Short mmCIF file of N, CA, C and O and ligand atoms in Angstrom, two decimals:
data_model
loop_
_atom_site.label_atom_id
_atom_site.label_comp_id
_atom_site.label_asym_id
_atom_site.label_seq_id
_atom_site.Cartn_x
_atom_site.Cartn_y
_atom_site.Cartn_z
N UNK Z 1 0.85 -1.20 0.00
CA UNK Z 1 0.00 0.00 0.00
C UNK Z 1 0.88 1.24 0.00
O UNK Z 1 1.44 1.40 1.09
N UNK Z 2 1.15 2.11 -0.87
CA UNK Z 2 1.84 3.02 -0.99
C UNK Z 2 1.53 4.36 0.05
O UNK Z 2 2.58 4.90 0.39
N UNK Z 3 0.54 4.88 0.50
CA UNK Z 3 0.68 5.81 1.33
C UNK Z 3 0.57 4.87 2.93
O UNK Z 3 -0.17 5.42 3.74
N UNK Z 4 1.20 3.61 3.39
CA UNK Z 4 1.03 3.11 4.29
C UNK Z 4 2.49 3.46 5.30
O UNK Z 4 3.59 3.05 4.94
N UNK Z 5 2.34 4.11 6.30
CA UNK Z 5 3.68 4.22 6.88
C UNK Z 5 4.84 2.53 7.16
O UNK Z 5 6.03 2.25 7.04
N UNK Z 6 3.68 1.87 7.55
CA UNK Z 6 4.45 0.78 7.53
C UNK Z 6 4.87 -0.49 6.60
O UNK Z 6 5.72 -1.37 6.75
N UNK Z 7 4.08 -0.28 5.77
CA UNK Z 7 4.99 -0.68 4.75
C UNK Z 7 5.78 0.43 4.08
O UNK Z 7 6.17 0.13 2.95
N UNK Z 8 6.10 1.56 4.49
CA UNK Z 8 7.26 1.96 4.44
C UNK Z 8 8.43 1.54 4.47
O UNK Z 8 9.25 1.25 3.60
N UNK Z 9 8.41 1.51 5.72
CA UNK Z 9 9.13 0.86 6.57
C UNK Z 9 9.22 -0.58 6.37
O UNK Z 9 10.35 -1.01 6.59
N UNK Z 10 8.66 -1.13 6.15
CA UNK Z 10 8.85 -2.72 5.71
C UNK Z 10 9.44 -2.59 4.60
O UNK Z 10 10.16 -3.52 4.21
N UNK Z 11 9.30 -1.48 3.86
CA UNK Z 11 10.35 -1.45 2.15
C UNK Z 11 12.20 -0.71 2.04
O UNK Z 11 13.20 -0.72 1.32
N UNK Z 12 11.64 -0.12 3.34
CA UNK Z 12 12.91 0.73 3.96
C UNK Z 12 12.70 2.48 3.55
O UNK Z 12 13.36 3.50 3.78
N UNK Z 13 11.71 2.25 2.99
CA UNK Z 13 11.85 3.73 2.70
C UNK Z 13 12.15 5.00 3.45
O UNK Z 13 12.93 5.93 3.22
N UNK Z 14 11.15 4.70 4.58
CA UNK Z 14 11.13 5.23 6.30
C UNK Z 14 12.15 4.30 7.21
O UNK Z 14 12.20 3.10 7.46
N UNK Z 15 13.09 5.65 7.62
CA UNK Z 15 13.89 4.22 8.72
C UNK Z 15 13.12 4.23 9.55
O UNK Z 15 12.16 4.96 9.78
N UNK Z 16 13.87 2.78 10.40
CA UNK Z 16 13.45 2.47 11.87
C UNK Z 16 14.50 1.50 12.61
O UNK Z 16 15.21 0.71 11.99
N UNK Z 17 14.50 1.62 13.72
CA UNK Z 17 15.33 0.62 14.21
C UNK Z 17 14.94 -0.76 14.49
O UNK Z 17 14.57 -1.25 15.55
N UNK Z 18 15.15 -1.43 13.05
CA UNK Z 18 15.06 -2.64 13.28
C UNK Z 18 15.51 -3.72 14.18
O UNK Z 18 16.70 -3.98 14.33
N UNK Z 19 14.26 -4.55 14.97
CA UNK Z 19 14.93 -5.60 15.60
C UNK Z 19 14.86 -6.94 15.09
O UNK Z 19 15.56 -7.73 15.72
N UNK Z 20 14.21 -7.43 14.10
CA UNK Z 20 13.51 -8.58 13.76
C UNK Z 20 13.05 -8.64 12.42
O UNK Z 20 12.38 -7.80 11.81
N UNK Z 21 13.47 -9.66 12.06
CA UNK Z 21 13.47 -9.54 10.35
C UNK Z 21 13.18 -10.92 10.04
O UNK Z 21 14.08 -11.70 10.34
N UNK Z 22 11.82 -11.57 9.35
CA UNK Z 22 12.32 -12.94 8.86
C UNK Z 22 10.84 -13.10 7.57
O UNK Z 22 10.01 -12.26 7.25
N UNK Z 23 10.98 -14.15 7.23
CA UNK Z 23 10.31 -14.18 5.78
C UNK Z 23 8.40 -13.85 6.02
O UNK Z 23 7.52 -13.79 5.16
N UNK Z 24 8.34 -13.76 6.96
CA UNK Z 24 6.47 -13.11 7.58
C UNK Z 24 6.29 -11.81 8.19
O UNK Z 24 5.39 -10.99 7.99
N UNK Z 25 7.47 -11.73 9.13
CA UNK Z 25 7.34 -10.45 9.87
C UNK Z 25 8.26 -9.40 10.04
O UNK Z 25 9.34 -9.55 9.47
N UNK Z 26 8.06 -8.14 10.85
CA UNK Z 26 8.96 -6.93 10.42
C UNK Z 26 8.98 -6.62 12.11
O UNK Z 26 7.87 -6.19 12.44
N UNK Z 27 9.82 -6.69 13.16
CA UNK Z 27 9.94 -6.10 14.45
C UNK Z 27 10.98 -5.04 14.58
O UNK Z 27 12.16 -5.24 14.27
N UNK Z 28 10.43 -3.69 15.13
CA UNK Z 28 11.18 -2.15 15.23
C UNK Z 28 11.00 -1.59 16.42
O UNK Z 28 10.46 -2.46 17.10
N UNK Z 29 11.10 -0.85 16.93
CA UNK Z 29 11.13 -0.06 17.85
C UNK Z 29 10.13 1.44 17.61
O UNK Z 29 10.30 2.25 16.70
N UNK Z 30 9.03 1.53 18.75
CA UNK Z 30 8.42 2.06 18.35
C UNK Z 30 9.15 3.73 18.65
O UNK Z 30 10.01 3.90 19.51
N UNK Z 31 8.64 4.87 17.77
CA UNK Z 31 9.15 6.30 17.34
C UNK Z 31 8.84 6.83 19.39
O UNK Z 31 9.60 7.36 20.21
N UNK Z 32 7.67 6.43 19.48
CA UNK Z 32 7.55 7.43 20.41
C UNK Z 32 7.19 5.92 21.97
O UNK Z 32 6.07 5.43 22.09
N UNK Z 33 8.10 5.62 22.66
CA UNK Z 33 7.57 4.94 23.49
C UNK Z 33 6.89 4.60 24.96
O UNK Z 33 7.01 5.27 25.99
N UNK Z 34 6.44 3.87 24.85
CA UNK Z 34 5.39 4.30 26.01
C UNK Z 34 5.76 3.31 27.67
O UNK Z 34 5.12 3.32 28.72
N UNK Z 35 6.61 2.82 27.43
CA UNK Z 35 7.78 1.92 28.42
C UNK Z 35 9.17 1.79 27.74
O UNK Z 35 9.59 2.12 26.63
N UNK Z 36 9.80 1.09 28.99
CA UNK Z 36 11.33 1.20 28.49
C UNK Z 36 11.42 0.27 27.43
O UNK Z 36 12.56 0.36 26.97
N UNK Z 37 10.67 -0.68 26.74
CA UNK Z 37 10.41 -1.42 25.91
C UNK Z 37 9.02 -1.43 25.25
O UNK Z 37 7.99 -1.90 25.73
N UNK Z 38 9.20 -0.75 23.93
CA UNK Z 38 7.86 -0.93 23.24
C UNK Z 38 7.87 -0.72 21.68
O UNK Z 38 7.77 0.30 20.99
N UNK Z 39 8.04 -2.24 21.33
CA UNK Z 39 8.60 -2.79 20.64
C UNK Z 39 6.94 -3.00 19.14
O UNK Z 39 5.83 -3.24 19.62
N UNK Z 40 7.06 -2.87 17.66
CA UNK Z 40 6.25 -2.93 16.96
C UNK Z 40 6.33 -4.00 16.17
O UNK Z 40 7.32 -4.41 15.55
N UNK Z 41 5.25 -4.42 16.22
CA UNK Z 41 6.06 -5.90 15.51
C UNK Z 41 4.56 -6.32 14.06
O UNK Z 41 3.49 -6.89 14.23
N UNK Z 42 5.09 -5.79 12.92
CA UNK Z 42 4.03 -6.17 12.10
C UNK Z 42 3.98 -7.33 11.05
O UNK Z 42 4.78 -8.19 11.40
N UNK Z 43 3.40 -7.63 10.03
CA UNK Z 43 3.08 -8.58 9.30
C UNK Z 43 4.05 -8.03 7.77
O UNK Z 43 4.94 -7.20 7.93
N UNK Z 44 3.91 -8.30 7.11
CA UNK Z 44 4.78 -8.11 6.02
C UNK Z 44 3.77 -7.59 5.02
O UNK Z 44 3.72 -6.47 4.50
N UNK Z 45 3.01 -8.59 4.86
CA UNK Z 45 1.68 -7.98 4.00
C UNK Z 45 0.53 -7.12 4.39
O UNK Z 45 0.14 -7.19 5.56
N UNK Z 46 0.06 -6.47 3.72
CA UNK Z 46 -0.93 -5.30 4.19
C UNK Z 46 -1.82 -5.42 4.88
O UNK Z 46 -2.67 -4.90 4.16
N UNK Z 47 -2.54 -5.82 6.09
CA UNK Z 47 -3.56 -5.61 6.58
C UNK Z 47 -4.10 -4.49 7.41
O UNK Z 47 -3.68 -3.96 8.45
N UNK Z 48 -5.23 -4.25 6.59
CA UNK Z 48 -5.30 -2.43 7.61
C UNK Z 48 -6.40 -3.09 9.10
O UNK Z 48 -6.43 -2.55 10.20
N UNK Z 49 -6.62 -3.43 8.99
CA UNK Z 49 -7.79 -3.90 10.96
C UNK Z 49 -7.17 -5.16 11.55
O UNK Z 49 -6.33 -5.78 10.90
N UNK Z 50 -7.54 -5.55 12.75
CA UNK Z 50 -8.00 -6.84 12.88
C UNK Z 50 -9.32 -7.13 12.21
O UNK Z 50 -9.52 -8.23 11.69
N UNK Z 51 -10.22 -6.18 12.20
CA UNK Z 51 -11.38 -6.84 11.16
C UNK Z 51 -11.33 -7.58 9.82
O UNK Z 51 -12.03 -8.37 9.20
N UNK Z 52 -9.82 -6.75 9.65
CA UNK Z 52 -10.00 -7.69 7.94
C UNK Z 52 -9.08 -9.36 7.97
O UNK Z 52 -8.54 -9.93 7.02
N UNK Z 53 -9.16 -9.73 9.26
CA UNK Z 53 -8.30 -10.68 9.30
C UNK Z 53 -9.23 -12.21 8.86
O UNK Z 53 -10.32 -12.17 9.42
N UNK Z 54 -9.11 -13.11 8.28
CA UNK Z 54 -9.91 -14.40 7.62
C UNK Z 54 -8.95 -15.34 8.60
O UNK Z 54 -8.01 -15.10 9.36
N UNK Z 55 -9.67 -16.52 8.21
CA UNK Z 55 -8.75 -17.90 9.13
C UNK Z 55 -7.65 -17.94 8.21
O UNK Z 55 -6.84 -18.65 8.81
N UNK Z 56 -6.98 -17.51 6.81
CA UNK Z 56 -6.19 -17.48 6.07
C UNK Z 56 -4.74 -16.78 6.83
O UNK Z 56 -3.57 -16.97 6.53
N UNK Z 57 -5.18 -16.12 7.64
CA UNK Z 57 -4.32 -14.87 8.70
C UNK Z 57 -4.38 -16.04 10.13
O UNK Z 57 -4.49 -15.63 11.29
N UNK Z 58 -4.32 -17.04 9.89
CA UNK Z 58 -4.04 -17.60 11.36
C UNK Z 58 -2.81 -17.77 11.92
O UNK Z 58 -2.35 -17.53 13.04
N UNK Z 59 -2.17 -18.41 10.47
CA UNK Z 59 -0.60 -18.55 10.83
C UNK Z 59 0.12 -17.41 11.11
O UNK Z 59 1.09 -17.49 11.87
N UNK Z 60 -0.24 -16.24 10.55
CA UNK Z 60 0.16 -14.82 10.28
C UNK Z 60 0.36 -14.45 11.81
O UNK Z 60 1.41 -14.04 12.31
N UNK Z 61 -0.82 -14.68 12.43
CA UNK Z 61 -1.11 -13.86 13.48
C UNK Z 61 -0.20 -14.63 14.81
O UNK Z 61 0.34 -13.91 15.65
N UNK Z 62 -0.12 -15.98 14.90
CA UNK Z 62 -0.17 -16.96 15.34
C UNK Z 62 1.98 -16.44 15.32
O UNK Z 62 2.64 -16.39 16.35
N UNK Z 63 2.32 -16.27 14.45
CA UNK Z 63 3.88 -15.65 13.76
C UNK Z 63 4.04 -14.36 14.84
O UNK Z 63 5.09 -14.30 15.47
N UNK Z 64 3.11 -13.44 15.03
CA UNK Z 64 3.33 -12.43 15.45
C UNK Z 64 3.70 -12.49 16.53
O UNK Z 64 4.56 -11.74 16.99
N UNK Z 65 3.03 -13.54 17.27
CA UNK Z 65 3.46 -13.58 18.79
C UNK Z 65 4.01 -14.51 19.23
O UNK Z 65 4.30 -14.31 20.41
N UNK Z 66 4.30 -15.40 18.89
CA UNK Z 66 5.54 -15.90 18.94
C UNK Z 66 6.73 -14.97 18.52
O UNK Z 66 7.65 -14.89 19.32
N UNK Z 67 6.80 -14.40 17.58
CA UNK Z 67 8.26 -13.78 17.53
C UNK Z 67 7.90 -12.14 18.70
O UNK Z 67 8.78 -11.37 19.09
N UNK Z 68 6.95 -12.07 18.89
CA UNK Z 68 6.90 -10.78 20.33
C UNK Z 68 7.47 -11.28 21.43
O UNK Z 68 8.13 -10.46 22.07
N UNK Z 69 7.40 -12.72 21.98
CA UNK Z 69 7.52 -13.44 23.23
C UNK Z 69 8.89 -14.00 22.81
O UNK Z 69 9.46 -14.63 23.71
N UNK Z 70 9.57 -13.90 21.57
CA UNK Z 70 11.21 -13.97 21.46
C UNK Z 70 12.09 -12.91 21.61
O UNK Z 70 13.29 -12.93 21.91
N UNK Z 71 10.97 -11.51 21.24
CA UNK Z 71 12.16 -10.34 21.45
C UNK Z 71 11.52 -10.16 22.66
O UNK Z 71 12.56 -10.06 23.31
N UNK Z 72 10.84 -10.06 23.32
CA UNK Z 72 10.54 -10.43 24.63
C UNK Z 72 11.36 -10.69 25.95
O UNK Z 72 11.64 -9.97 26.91
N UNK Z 73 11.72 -12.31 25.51
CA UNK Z 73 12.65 -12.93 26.56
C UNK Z 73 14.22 -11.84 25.87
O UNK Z 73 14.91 -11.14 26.61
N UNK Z 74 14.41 -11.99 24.42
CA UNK Z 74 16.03 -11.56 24.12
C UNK Z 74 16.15 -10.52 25.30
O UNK Z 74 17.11 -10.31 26.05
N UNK Z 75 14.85 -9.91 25.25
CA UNK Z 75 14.97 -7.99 25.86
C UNK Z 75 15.07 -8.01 27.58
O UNK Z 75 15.35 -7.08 28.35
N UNK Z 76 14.71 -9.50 27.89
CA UNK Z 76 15.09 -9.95 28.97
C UNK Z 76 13.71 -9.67 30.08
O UNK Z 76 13.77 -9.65 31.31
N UNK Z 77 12.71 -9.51 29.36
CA UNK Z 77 11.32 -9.72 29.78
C UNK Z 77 10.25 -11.03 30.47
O UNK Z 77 9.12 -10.82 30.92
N UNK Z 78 10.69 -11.86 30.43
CA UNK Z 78 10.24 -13.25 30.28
C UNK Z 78 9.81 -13.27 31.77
O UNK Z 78 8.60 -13.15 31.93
N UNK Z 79 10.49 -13.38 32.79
CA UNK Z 79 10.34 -13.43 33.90
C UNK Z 79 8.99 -11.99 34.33
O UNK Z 79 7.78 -12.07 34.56
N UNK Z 80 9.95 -10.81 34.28
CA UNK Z 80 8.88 -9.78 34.77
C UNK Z 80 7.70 -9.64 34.15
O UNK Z 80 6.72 -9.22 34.76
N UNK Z 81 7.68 -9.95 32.99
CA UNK Z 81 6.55 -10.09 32.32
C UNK Z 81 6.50 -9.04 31.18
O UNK Z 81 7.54 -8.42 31.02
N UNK Z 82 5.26 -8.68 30.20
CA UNK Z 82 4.96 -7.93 29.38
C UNK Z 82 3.57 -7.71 28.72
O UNK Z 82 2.64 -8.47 28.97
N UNK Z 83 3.48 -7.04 28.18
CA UNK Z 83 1.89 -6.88 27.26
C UNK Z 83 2.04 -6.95 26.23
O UNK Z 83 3.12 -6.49 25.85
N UNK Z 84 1.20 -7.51 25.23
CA UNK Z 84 0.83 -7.91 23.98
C UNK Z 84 -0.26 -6.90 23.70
O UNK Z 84 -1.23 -7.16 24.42
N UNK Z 85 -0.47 -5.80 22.88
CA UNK Z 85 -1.20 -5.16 22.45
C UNK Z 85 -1.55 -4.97 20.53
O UNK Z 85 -0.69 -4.73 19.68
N UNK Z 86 -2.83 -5.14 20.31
CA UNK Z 86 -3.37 -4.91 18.84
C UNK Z 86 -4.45 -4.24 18.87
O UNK Z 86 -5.56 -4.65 19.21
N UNK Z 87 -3.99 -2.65 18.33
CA UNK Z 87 -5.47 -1.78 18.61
C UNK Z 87 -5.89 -1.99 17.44
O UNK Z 87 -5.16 -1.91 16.45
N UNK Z 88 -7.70 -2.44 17.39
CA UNK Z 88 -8.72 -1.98 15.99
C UNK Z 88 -9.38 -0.86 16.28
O UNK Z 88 -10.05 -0.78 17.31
N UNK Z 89 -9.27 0.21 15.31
CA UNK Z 89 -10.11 1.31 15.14
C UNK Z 89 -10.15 2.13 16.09
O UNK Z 89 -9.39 2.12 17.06
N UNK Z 90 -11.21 3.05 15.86
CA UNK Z 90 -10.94 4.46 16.74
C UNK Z 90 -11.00 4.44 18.10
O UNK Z 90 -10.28 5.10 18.85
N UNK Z 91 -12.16 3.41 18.54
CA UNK Z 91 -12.29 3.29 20.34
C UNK Z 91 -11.37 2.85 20.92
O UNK Z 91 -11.15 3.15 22.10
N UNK Z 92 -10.51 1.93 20.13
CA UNK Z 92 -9.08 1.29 20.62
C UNK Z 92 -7.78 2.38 20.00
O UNK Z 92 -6.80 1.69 19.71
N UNK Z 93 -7.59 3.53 19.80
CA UNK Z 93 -6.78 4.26 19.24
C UNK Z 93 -5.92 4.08 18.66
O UNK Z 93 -4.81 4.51 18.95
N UNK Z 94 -6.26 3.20 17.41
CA UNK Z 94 -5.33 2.53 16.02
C UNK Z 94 -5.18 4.11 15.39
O UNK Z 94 -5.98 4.99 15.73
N UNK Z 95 -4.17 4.34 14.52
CA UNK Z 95 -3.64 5.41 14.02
C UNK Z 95 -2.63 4.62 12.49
O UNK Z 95 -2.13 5.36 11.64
N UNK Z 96 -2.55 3.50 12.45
CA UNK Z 96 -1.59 3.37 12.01
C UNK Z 96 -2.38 1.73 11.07
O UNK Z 96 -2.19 0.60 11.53
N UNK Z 97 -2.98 1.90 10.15
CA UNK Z 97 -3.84 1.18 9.94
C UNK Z 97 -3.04 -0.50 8.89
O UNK Z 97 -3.37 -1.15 7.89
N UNK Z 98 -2.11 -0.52 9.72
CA UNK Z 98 -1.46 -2.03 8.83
C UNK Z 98 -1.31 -2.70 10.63
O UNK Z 98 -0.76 -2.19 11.61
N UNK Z 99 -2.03 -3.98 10.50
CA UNK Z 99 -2.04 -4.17 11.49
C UNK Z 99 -0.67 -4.69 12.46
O UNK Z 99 0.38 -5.09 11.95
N UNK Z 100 -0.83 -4.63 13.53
CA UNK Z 100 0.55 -4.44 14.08
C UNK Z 100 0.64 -4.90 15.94
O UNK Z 100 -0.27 -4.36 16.57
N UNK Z 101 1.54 -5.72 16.77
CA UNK Z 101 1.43 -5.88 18.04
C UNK Z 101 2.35 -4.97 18.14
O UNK Z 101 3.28 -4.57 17.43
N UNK Z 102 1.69 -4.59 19.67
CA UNK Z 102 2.63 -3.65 20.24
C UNK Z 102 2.98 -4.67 22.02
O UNK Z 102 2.28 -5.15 22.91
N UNK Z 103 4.70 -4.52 21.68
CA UNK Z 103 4.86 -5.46 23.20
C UNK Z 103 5.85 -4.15 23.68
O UNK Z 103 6.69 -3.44 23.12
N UNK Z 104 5.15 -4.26 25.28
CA UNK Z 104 5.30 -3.08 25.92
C UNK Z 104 6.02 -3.56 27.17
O UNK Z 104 5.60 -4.70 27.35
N UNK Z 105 6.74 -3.30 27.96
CA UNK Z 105 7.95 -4.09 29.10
C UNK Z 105 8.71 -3.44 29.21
O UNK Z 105 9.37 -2.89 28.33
N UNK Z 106 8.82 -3.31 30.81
CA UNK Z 106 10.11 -2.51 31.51
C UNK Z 106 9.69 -1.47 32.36
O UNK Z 106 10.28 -0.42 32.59
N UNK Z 107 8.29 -1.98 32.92
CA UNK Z 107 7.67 -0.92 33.89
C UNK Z 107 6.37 -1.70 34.46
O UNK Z 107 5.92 -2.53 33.66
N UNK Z 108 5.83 -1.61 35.43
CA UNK Z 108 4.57 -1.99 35.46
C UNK Z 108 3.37 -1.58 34.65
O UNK Z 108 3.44 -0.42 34.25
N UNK Z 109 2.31 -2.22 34.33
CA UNK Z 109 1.70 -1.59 33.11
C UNK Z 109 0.40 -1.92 33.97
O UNK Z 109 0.33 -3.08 34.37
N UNK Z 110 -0.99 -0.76 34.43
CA UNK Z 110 -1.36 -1.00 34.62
C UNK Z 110 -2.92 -1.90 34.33
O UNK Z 110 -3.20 -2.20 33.17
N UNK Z 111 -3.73 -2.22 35.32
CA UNK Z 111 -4.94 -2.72 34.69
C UNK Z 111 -6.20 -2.48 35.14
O UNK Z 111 -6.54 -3.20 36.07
N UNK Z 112 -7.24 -1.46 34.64
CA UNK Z 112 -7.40 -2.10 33.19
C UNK Z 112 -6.70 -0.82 33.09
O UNK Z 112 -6.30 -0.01 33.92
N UNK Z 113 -6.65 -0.92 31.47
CA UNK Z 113 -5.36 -0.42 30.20
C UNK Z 113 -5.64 1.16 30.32
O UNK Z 113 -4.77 2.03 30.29
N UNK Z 114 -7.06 1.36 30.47
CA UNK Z 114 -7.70 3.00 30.28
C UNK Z 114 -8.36 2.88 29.24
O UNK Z 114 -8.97 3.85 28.78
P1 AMP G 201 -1.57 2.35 17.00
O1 AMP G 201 -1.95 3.63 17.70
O2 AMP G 201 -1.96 1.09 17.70
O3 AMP G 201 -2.01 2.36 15.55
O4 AMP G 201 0.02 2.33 17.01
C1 AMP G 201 0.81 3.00 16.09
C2 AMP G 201 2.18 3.10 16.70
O5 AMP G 201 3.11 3.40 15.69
C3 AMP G 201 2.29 4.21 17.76
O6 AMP G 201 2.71 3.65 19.00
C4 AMP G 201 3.34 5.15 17.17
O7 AMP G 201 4.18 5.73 18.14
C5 AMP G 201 4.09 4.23 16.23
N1 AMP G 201 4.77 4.91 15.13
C6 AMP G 201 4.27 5.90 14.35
N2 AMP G 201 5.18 6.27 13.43
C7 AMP G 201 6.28 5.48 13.64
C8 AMP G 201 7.56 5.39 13.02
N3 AMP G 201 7.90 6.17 11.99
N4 AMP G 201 8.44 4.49 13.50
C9 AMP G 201 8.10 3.70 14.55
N5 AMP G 201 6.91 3.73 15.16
C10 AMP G 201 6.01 4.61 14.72
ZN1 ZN G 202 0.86 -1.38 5.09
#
């Protein structure tokens, strides 16, 4: 998708500090963060919601977090723990419409989220 920031960034156009690179997914560091770890970890191919996700997106999704819970432990999270976050749409304050986890670690995070 050409005006998509993140496949920008998945093409290199936009830097980022890449952490994670492999033939499904794209893991960076997010611009503005919201713990000492908060890490973006998207899909390679375009999806703008979780709404538009089919059972075709299982493995996809299924990819995502597993490789969140690897940079995870690398980041030395495993023990203290972390959050797994995927906002859809406006009530959940998605901004950034290729879908994407956000793993957040290195502070207490409270609950519920707000
Ligand atoms: P969301 O609000 O769930 O759509 O999350 C979008 C995330 O992308 C936000 O946490 C932003 O800080 C992050 N973000 C926006 N632009 C960039 C960028 N150029 N590089 C890295 N992260 C970005
Ligand atoms: Zn995109």
């Amino acid at each position: 998708m050409p005006d998509c920031l993140f496949c920008k960034i998945r093409d290199g156009k936009i830097p980022a500090k890449v952490i994670h690179r492999d033939d499904t997914c794209l893991a960076f560091d997010d611009i503005n963060p919201q713990a000492p770890t908060h890490v973006i970890l998207i899909p390679l191919v375009h999806v703008e919601t979780v709404n538009d996700l089919t059972s075709e997106h299982r493995e996809l999704v299924g990819h995502l977090t597993v490789a969140a819970a690897k940079v995870a432990k690398e980041r030395g999270h495993a023990d203290g723990g972390y959050r797994l976050v995927m906002n859809c749409n406006r009530d959940a304050g998605q901004t950034v419409f290729h879908i994407h986890l956000h793993l957040l670690a290195g502070r207490p995070l409270l609950w519920p989220p707000g």
